[in-house]
Coordinates of C-alpha atoms and ligand atoms in Angstrom, one line a residue:
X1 CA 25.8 -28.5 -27.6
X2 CA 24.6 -24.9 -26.9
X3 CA 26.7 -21.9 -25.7
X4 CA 30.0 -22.7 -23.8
X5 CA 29.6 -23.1 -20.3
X6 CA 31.3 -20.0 -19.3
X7 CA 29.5 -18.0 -22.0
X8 CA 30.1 -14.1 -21.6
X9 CA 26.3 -12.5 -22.3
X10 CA 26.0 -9.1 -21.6
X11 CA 25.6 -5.5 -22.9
X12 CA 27.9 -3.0 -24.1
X13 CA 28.0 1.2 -24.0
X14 CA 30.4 3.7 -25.2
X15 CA 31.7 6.6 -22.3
X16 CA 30.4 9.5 -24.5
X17 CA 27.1 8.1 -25.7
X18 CA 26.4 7.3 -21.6
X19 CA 28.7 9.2 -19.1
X20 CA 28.0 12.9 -19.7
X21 CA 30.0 14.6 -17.2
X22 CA 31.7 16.0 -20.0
X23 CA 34.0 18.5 -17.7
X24 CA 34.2 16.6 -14.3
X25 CA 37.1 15.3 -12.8
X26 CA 39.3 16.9 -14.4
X27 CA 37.9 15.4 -18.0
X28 CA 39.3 17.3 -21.2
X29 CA 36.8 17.4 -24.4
X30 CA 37.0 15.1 -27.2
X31 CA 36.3 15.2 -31.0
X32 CA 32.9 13.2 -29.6
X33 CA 32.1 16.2 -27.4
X34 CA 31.4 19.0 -30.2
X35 CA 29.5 16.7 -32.5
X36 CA 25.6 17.8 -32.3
X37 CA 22.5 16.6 -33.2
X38 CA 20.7 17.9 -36.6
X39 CA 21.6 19.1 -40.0
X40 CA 25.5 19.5 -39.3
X41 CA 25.8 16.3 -37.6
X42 CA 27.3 14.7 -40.4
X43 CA 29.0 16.9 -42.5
X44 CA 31.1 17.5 -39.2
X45 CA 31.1 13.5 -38.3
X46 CA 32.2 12.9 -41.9
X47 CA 35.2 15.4 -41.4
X48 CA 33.6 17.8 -44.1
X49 CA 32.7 20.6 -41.9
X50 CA 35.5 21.4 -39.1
X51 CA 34.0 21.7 -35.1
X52 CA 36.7 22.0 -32.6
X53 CA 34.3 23.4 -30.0
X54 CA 30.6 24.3 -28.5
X55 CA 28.9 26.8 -30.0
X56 CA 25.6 28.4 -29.4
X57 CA 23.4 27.5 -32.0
X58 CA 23.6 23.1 -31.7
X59 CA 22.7 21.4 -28.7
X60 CA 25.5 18.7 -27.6
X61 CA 24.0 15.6 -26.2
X62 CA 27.3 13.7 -25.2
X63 CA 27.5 16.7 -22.6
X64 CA 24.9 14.9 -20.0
X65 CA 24.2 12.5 -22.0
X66 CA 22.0 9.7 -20.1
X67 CA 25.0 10.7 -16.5
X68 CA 25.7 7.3 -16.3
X69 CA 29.1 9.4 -14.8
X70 CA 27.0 9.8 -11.8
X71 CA 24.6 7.1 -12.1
X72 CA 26.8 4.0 -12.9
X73 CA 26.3 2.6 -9.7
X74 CA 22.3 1.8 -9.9
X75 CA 22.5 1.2 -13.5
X76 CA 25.4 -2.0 -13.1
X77 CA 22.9 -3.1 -10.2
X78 CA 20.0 -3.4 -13.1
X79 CA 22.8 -5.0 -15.3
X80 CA 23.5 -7.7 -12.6
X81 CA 20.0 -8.0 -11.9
X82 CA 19.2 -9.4 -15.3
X83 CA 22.4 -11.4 -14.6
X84 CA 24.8 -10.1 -17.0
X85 CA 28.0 -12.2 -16.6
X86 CA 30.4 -9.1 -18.6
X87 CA 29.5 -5.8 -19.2
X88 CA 31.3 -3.8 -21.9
X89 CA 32.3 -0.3 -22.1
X90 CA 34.7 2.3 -22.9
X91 CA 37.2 4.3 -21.5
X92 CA 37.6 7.9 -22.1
X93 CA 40.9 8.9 -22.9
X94 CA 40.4 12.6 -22.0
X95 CA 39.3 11.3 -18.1
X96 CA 42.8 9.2 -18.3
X97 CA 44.9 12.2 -20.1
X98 CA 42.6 15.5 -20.8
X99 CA 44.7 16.8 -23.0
X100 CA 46.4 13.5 -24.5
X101 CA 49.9 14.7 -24.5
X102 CA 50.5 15.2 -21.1
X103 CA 53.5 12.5 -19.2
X104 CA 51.0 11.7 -16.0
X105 CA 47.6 10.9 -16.4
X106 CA 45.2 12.0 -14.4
X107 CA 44.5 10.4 -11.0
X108 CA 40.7 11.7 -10.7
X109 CA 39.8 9.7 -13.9
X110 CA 41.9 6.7 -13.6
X111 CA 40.2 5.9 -10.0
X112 CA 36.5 7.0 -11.9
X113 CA 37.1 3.7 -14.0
X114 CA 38.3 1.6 -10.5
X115 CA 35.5 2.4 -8.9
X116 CA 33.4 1.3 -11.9
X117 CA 35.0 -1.9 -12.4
X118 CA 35.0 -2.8 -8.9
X119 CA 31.3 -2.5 -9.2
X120 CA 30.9 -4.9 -12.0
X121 CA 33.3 -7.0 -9.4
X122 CA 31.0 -6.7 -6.9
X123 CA 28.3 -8.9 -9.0
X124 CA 31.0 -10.8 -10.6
X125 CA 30.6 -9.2 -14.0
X126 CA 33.6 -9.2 -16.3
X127 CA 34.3 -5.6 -17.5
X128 CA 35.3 -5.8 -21.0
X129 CA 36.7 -2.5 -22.0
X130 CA 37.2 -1.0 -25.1
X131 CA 40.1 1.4 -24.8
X132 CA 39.0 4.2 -27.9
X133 CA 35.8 4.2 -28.7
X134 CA 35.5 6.7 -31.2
X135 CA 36.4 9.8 -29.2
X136 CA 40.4 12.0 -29.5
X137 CA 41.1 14.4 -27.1
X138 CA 40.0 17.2 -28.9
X139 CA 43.5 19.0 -27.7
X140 CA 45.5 16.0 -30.4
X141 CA 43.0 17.0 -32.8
X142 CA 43.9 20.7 -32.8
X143 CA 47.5 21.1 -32.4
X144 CA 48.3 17.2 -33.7
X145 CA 45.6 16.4 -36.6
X146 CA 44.6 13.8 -34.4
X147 CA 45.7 10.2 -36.5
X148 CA 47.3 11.7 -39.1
X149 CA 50.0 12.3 -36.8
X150 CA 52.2 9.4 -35.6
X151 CA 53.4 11.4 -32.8
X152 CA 49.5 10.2 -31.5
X153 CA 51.1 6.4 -31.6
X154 CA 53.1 7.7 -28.8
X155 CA 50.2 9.3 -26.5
X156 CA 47.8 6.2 -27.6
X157 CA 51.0 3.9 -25.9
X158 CA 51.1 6.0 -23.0
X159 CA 47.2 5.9 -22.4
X160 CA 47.4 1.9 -22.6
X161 CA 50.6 1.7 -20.2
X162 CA 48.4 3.8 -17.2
X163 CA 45.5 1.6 -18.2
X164 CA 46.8 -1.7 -18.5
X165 CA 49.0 -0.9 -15.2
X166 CA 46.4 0.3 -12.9
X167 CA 43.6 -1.7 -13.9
X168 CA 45.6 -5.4 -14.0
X169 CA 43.7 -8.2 -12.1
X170 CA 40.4 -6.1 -12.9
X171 CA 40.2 -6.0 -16.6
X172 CA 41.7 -8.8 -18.9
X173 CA 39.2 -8.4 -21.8
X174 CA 40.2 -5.2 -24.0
X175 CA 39.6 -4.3 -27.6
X176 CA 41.9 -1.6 -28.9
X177 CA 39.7 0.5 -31.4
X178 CA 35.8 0.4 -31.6
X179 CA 34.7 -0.3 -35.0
X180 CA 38.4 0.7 -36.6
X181 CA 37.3 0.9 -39.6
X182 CA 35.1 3.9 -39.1
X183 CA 37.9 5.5 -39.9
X184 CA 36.9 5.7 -43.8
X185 CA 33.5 6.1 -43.5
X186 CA 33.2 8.7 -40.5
X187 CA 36.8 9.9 -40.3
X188 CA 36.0 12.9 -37.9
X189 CA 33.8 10.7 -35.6
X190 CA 36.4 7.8 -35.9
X191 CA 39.1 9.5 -35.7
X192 CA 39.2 13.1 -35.0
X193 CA 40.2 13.6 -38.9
X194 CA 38.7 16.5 -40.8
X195 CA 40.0 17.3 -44.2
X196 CA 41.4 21.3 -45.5
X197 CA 41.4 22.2 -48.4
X198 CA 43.9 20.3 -50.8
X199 CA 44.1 17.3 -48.4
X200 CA 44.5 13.9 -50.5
X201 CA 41.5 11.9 -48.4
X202 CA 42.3 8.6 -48.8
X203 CA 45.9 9.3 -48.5
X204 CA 45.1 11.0 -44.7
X205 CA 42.9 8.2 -44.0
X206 CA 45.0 5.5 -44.7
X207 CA 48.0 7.1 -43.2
X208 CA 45.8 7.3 -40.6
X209 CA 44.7 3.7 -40.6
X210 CA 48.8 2.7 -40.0
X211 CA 49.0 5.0 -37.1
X212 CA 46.1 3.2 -35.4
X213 CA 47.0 -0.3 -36.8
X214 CA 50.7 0.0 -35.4
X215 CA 48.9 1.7 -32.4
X216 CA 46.9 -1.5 -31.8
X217 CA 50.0 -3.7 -32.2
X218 CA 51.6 -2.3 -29.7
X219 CA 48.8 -2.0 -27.3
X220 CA 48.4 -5.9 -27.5
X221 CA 52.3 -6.4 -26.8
X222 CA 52.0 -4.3 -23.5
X223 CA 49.0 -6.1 -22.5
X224 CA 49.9 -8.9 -22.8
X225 CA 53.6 -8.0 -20.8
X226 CA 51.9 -6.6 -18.2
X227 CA 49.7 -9.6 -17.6
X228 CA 49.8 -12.6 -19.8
X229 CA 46.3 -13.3 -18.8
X230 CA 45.3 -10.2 -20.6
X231 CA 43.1 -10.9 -23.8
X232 CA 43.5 -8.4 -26.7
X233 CA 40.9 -7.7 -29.6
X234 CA 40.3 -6.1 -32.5
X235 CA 36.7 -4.5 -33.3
X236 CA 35.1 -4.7 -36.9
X237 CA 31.5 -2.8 -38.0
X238 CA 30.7 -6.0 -39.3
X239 CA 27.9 -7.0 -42.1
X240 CA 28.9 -7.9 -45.3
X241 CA 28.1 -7.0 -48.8
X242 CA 25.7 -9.4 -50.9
X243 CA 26.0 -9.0 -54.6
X244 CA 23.0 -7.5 -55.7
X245 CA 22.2 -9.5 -58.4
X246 CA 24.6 -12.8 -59.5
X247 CA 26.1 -10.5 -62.5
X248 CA 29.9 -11.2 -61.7
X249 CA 30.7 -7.8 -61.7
X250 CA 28.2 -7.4 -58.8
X251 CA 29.9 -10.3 -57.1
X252 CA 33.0 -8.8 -57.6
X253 CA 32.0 -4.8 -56.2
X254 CA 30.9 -6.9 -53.4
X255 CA 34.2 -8.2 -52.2
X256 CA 36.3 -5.3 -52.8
X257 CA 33.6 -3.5 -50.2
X258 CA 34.0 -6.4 -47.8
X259 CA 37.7 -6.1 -48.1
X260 CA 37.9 -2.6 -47.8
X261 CA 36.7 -3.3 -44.2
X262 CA 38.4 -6.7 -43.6
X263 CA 41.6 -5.1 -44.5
X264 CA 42.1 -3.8 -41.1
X265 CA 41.1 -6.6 -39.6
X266 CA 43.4 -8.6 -41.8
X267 CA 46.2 -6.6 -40.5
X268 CA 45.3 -6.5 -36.9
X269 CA 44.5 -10.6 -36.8
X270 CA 47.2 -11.9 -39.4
X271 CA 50.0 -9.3 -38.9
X272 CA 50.4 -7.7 -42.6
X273 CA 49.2 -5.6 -45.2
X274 CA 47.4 -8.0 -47.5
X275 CA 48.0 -8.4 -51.4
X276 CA 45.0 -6.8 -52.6
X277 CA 45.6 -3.5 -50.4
X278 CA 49.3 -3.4 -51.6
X279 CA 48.1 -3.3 -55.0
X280 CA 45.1 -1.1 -54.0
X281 CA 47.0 1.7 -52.6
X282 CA 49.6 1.8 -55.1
X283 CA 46.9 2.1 -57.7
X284 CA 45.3 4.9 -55.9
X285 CA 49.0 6.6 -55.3
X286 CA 48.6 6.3 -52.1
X287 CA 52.1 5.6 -50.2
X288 CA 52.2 5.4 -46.4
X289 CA 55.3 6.1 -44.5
X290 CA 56.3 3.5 -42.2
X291 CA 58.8 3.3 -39.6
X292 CA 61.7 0.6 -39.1
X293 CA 60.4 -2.2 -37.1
X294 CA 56.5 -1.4 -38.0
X295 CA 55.9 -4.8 -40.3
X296 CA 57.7 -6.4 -37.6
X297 CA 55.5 -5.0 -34.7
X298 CA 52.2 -6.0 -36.6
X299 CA 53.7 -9.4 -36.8
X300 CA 54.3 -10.1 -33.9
X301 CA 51.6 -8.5 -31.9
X302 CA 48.5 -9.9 -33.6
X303 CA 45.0 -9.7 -31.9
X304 CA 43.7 -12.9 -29.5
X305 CA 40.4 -12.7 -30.5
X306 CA 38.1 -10.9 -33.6
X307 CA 35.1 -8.9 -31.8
X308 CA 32.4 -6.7 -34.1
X309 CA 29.2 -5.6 -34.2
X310 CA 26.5 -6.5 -36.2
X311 CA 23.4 -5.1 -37.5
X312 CA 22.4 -5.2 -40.7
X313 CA 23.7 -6.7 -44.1
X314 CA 24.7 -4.7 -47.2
X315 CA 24.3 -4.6 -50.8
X316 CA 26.7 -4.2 -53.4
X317 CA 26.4 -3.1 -57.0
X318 CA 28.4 -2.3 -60.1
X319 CA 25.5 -0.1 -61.4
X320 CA 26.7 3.7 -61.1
X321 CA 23.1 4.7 -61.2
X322 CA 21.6 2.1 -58.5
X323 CA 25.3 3.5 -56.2
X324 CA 24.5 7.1 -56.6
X325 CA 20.9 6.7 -54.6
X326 CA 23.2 4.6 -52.0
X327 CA 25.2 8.1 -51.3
X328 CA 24.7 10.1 -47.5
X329 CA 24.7 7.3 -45.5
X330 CA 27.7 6.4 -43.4
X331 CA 27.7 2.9 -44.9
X332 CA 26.4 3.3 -48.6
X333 CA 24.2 0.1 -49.5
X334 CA 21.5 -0.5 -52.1
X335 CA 18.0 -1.6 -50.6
X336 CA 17.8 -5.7 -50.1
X337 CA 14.1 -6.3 -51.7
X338 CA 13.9 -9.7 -49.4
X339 CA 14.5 -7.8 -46.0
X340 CA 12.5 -5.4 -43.9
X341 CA 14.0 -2.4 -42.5
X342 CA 14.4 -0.5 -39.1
X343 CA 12.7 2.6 -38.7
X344 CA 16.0 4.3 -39.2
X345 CA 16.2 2.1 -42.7
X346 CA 19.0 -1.1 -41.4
X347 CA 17.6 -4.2 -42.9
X348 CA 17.1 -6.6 -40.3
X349 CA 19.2 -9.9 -41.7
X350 CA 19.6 -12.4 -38.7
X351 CA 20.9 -14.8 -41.1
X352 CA 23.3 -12.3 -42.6
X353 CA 25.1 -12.6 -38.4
X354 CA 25.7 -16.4 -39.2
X355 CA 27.0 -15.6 -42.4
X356 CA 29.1 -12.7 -40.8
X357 CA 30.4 -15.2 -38.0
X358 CA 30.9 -17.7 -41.0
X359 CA 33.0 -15.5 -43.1
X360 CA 34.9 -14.1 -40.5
X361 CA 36.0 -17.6 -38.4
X362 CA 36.8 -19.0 -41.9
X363 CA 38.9 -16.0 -42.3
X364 CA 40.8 -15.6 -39.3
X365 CA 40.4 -19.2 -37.4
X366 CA 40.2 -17.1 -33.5
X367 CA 37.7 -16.9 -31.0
X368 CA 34.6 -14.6 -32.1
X369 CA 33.0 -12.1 -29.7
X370 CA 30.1 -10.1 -30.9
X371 CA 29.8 -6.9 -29.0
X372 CA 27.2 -5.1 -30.8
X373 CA 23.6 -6.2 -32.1
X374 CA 20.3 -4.9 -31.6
X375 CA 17.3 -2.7 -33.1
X376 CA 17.5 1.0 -32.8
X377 CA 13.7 2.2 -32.2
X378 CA 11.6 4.7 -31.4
X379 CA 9.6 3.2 -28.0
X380 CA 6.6 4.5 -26.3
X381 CA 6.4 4.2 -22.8
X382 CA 3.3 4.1 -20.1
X383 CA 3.3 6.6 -17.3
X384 CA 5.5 4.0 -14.7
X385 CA 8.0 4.1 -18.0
X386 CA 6.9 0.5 -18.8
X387 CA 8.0 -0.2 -22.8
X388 CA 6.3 -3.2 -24.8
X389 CA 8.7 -3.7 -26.6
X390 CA 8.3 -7.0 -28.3
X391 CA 9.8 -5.7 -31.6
X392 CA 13.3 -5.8 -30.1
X393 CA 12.8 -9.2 -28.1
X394 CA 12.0 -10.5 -31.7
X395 CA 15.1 -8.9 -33.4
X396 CA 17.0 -10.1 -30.6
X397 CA 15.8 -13.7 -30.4
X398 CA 16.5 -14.0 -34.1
X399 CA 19.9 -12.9 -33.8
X400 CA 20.5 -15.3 -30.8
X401 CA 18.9 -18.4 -32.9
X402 CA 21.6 -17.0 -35.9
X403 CA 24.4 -17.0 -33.8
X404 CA 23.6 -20.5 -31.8
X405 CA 23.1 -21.8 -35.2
X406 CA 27.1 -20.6 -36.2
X407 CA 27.9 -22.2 -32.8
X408 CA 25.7 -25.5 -33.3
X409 CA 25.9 -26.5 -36.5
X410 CA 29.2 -24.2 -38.4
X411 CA 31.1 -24.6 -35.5
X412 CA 32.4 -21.8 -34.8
X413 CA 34.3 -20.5 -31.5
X414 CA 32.0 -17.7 -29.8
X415 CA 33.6 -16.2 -26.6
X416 CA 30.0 -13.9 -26.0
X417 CA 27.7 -11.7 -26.7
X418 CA 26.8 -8.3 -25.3
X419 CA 23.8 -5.9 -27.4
X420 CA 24.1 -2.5 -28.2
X421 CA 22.8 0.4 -25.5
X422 CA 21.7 -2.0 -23.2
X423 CA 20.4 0.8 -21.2
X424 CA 19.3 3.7 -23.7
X425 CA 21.8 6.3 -24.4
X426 CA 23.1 8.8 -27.5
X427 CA 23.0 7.4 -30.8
X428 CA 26.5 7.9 -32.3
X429 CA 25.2 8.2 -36.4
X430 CA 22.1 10.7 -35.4
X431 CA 22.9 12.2 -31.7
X432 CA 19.3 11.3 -30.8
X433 CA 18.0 9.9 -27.8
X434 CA 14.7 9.0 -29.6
X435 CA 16.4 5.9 -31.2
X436 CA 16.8 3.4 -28.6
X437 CA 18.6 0.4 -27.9
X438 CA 18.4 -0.8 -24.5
X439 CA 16.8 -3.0 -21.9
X440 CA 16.1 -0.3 -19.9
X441 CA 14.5 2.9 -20.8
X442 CA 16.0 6.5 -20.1
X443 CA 13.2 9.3 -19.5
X444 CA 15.1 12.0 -21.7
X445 CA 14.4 13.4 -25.2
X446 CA 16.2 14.5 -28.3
X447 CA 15.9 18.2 -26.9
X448 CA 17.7 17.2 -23.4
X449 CA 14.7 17.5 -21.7
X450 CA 13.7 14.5 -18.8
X451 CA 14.3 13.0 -15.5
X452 CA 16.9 10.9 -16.3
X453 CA 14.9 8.5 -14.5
X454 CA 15.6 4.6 -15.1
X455 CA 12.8 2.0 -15.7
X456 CA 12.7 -1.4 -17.2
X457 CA 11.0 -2.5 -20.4
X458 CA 9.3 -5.8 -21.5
X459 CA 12.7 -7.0 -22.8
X460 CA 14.4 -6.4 -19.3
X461 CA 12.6 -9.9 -18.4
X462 CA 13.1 -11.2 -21.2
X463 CA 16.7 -11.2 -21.6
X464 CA 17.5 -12.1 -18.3
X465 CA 15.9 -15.5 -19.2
X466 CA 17.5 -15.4 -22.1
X467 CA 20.9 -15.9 -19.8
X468 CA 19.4 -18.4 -17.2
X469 CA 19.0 -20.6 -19.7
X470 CA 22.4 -19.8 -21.3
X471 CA 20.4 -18.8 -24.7
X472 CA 18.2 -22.2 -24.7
X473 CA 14.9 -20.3 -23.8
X474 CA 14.4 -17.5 -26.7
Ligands
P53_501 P1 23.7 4.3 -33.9 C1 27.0 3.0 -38.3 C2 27.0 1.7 -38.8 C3 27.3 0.6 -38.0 C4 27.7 0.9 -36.7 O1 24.7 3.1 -34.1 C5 27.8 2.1 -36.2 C6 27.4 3.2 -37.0 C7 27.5 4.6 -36.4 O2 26.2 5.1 -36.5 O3 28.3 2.4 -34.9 C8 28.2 1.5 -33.9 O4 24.0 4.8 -32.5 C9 29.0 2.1 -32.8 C10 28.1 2.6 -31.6 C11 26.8 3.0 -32.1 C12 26.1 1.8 -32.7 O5 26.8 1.2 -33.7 O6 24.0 5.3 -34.9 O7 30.0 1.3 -32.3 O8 28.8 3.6 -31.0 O9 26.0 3.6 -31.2 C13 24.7 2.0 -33.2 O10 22.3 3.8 -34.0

């Protein structure tokens, strides 16, 4: 009973909420680059309000971000100290091609990434790499449209090929796009989409969606080629919908939102565009150009395994007037009366991850890895940097009971776990670094300001317990 035996705990980062270094080695930008904290944030995110570039008035926190670019070497020491058997990150395409479009990568930021995993080597943790997480050079975005463009299907095959090649033998875990379906709630941020005047958004987005979906069947076909040791996922923002009250035609809103995010997942895990989104689309008018040998690609090429994160449940309602106060947030859910509430507002629902793991190994019937959890919150440290932060090892040790719970008594097939920001960094939704994630604490502030410096909080300890006892002592 319990956790496998060669259970993968960890924690997991994305390259431009952690690396900074936003110009060295050679490193083009990315649509993640010119997003800034405050007011604009999403309006731009949300691919309302177009930002191509710096400007003078925002601050850009992905620029330095917490330098893990220069500090990656002391902060996988601290993730081996607490004995992390994988640690998860991302790649950043513009390192591997700055521009995206060009026919050799660049050598500068494909040996970066060596040197990194043959630091997690060194401890023998398991990289597991996430090959777009959120970011498009910001060179496709301009002169391509970014996703909307199937020429990017091409560039995204290219980026996987240098990858796949260079780093076999030293990566075999690899999701192909972080939370993909981002895409229709934070387009720009997702997906370097942003909408003129005229555009037909769902049209775009979906269009869009097929670009990455056949993207991701590909990339699982050459990984799997190059080295058939290579295990390929897809990445869900998981958390279903409850019905808000048990009026059927609350039940009912609350599938069609769960399936507006399963359907990518359907696709990527059981190879074609399911029934309801056939009929969906067509409703909407929506028609998506497809090339010969597409359906057959996403056939064949299905994911190995279903990864997601996981932070919070959601409400559904059929009541227009209860949805309209759901509206400016990147996932729109009515208020759960039974569950408490982050400071940034996600209810806290540890029973809503066995339910997730529940409804999503019934689903697909493949090995689960959850690569995001935790509690985003504000933490006060003393003057050593010291955090007591007992509110996170109790978010965290409820999740953990959830998910041994789905293991122990649902039986489902859990490959690992790594939390969110398991060393602080950038929030993607806000830009801030006030809302913090990790087991270790990063001395910088919202404004940029700090040392950078690195020092461990309660939960440090805590945690690395936590995977002594392969998840038996909570
Ligand atoms: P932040 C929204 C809802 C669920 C997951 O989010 C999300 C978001 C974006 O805000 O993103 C994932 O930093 C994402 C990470 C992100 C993390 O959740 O807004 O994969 O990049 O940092 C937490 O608190």
């Amino acid at each position: 009973m319990g956790f496998r035996h060669d259970f993968l705990w960890g924690g997991a980062t994305a390259a431009n909420q952690c690396e900074g270094g936003y110009d060295k080695g050679g490193r083009g930008l990315a649509n993640v680059d010119v997003v800034p904290i405050g007011k604009d944030r999403y309006p731009i995110i949300t691919g309302q309000m177009k930002m191509v570039d710096f400007d003078d008035e925002h601050f850009y926190p992905a620029k330095e971000a917490i330098d893990m670019y220069h500090r990656y070497k002391e902060d996988i020491a601290l993730f081996a100290e607490m004995g992390f058997k994988t640690y998860r990150l991302s790649i950043a395409w513009s390192r591997i091609f700055p521009k995206g479009d060009e026919a050799e990568p660049n050598e500068a930021g494909l040996q970066f990434y060596e040197d990194v995993f043959n630091e997690c080597r060194k401890y023998g943790i398991e990289p597991l790499v996430t090959i777009t997480h959120f970011d498009c050079p910001i060179h496709l975005v301009e002169n391509y449209g970014a996703w909307r463009n199937r020429k990017l299907v091409g560039f995204y095959e290219n980026l996987c090929r240098a990858i796949f090649t260079r780093y076999k033998g030293l990566v075999k875990y690899w999701l192909t796009f972080n939370e993909i379906n981002m895409i229709l709630h934070a387009p720009f941020m997702g997906a370097g989409l942003y909408f003129e005047e005229g555009d037909n958004k769902e049209q775009v987005k979906y269009q869009a969606a097929h670009h990455e979906l056949v993207a991701s069947a590909i990339a699982t076909k050459i990984a799997h080629e190059v080295d058939p040791e290579n295990q390929v996922g897809c990445m869900l923002a998981a958390g279903g919908y409850y019905p808000y009250t048990s009026n059927p035609e609350d039940v009912f809103e609350s599938r069609k939102k769960d399936r507006e995010n399963y359907f990518f997942i359907d696709v990527q895990s059981r190879g074609e565009y399911p029934a309801y989104a056939l009929k969906e689309l067509e409703r909407q008018g929506i028609q998506i150009e497809m090339e010969a040998g597409d359906l057959e690609l996403l056939k064949a090429h299905t994911v190995d395994f279903i990864s997601f994160s996981y932070y919070s449940s959601r409400v559904a309602t059929a009541d227009p007037e209860l949805l309209a106060k759901t509206e400016g947030n990147i996932f729109a859910s009515v208020k759960n009366p039974y569950l408490e509430a982050s400071e940034w507002g996600w209810q806290i629902d540890p029973l809503g991850l066995r339910i997730t793991m529940n409804d999503l190994y019934d689903r697909y019937q493949k090995p689960l890895f959850i690569v995001e959890n935790g509690l985003g919150a504000v933490d006060v440290p003393d003057e050593d940097g010291y955090v007591e932060d007992d509110y996170r090892i109790d978010y965290l040790a409820a999740h953990i009971k959830a998910m041994k719970d789905a293991v122990d008594l649902d039986g489902v097939d859990l490959l690992g776990y790594t939390t969110w920001g398991c060393i602080d960094l950038v929030s993607a939704g806000t830009g801030e670094m006030k809302k913090r994630y990790g087991f270790i604490y990063v001395d910088r502030d919202n404004e940029g300001n700090g040392t950078l410096k690195r020092s461990k909080k309660k939960s440090f300890d805590w945690y690395k317990k936590v995977i002594a006892t392969n998840g038996e002592d909570l």
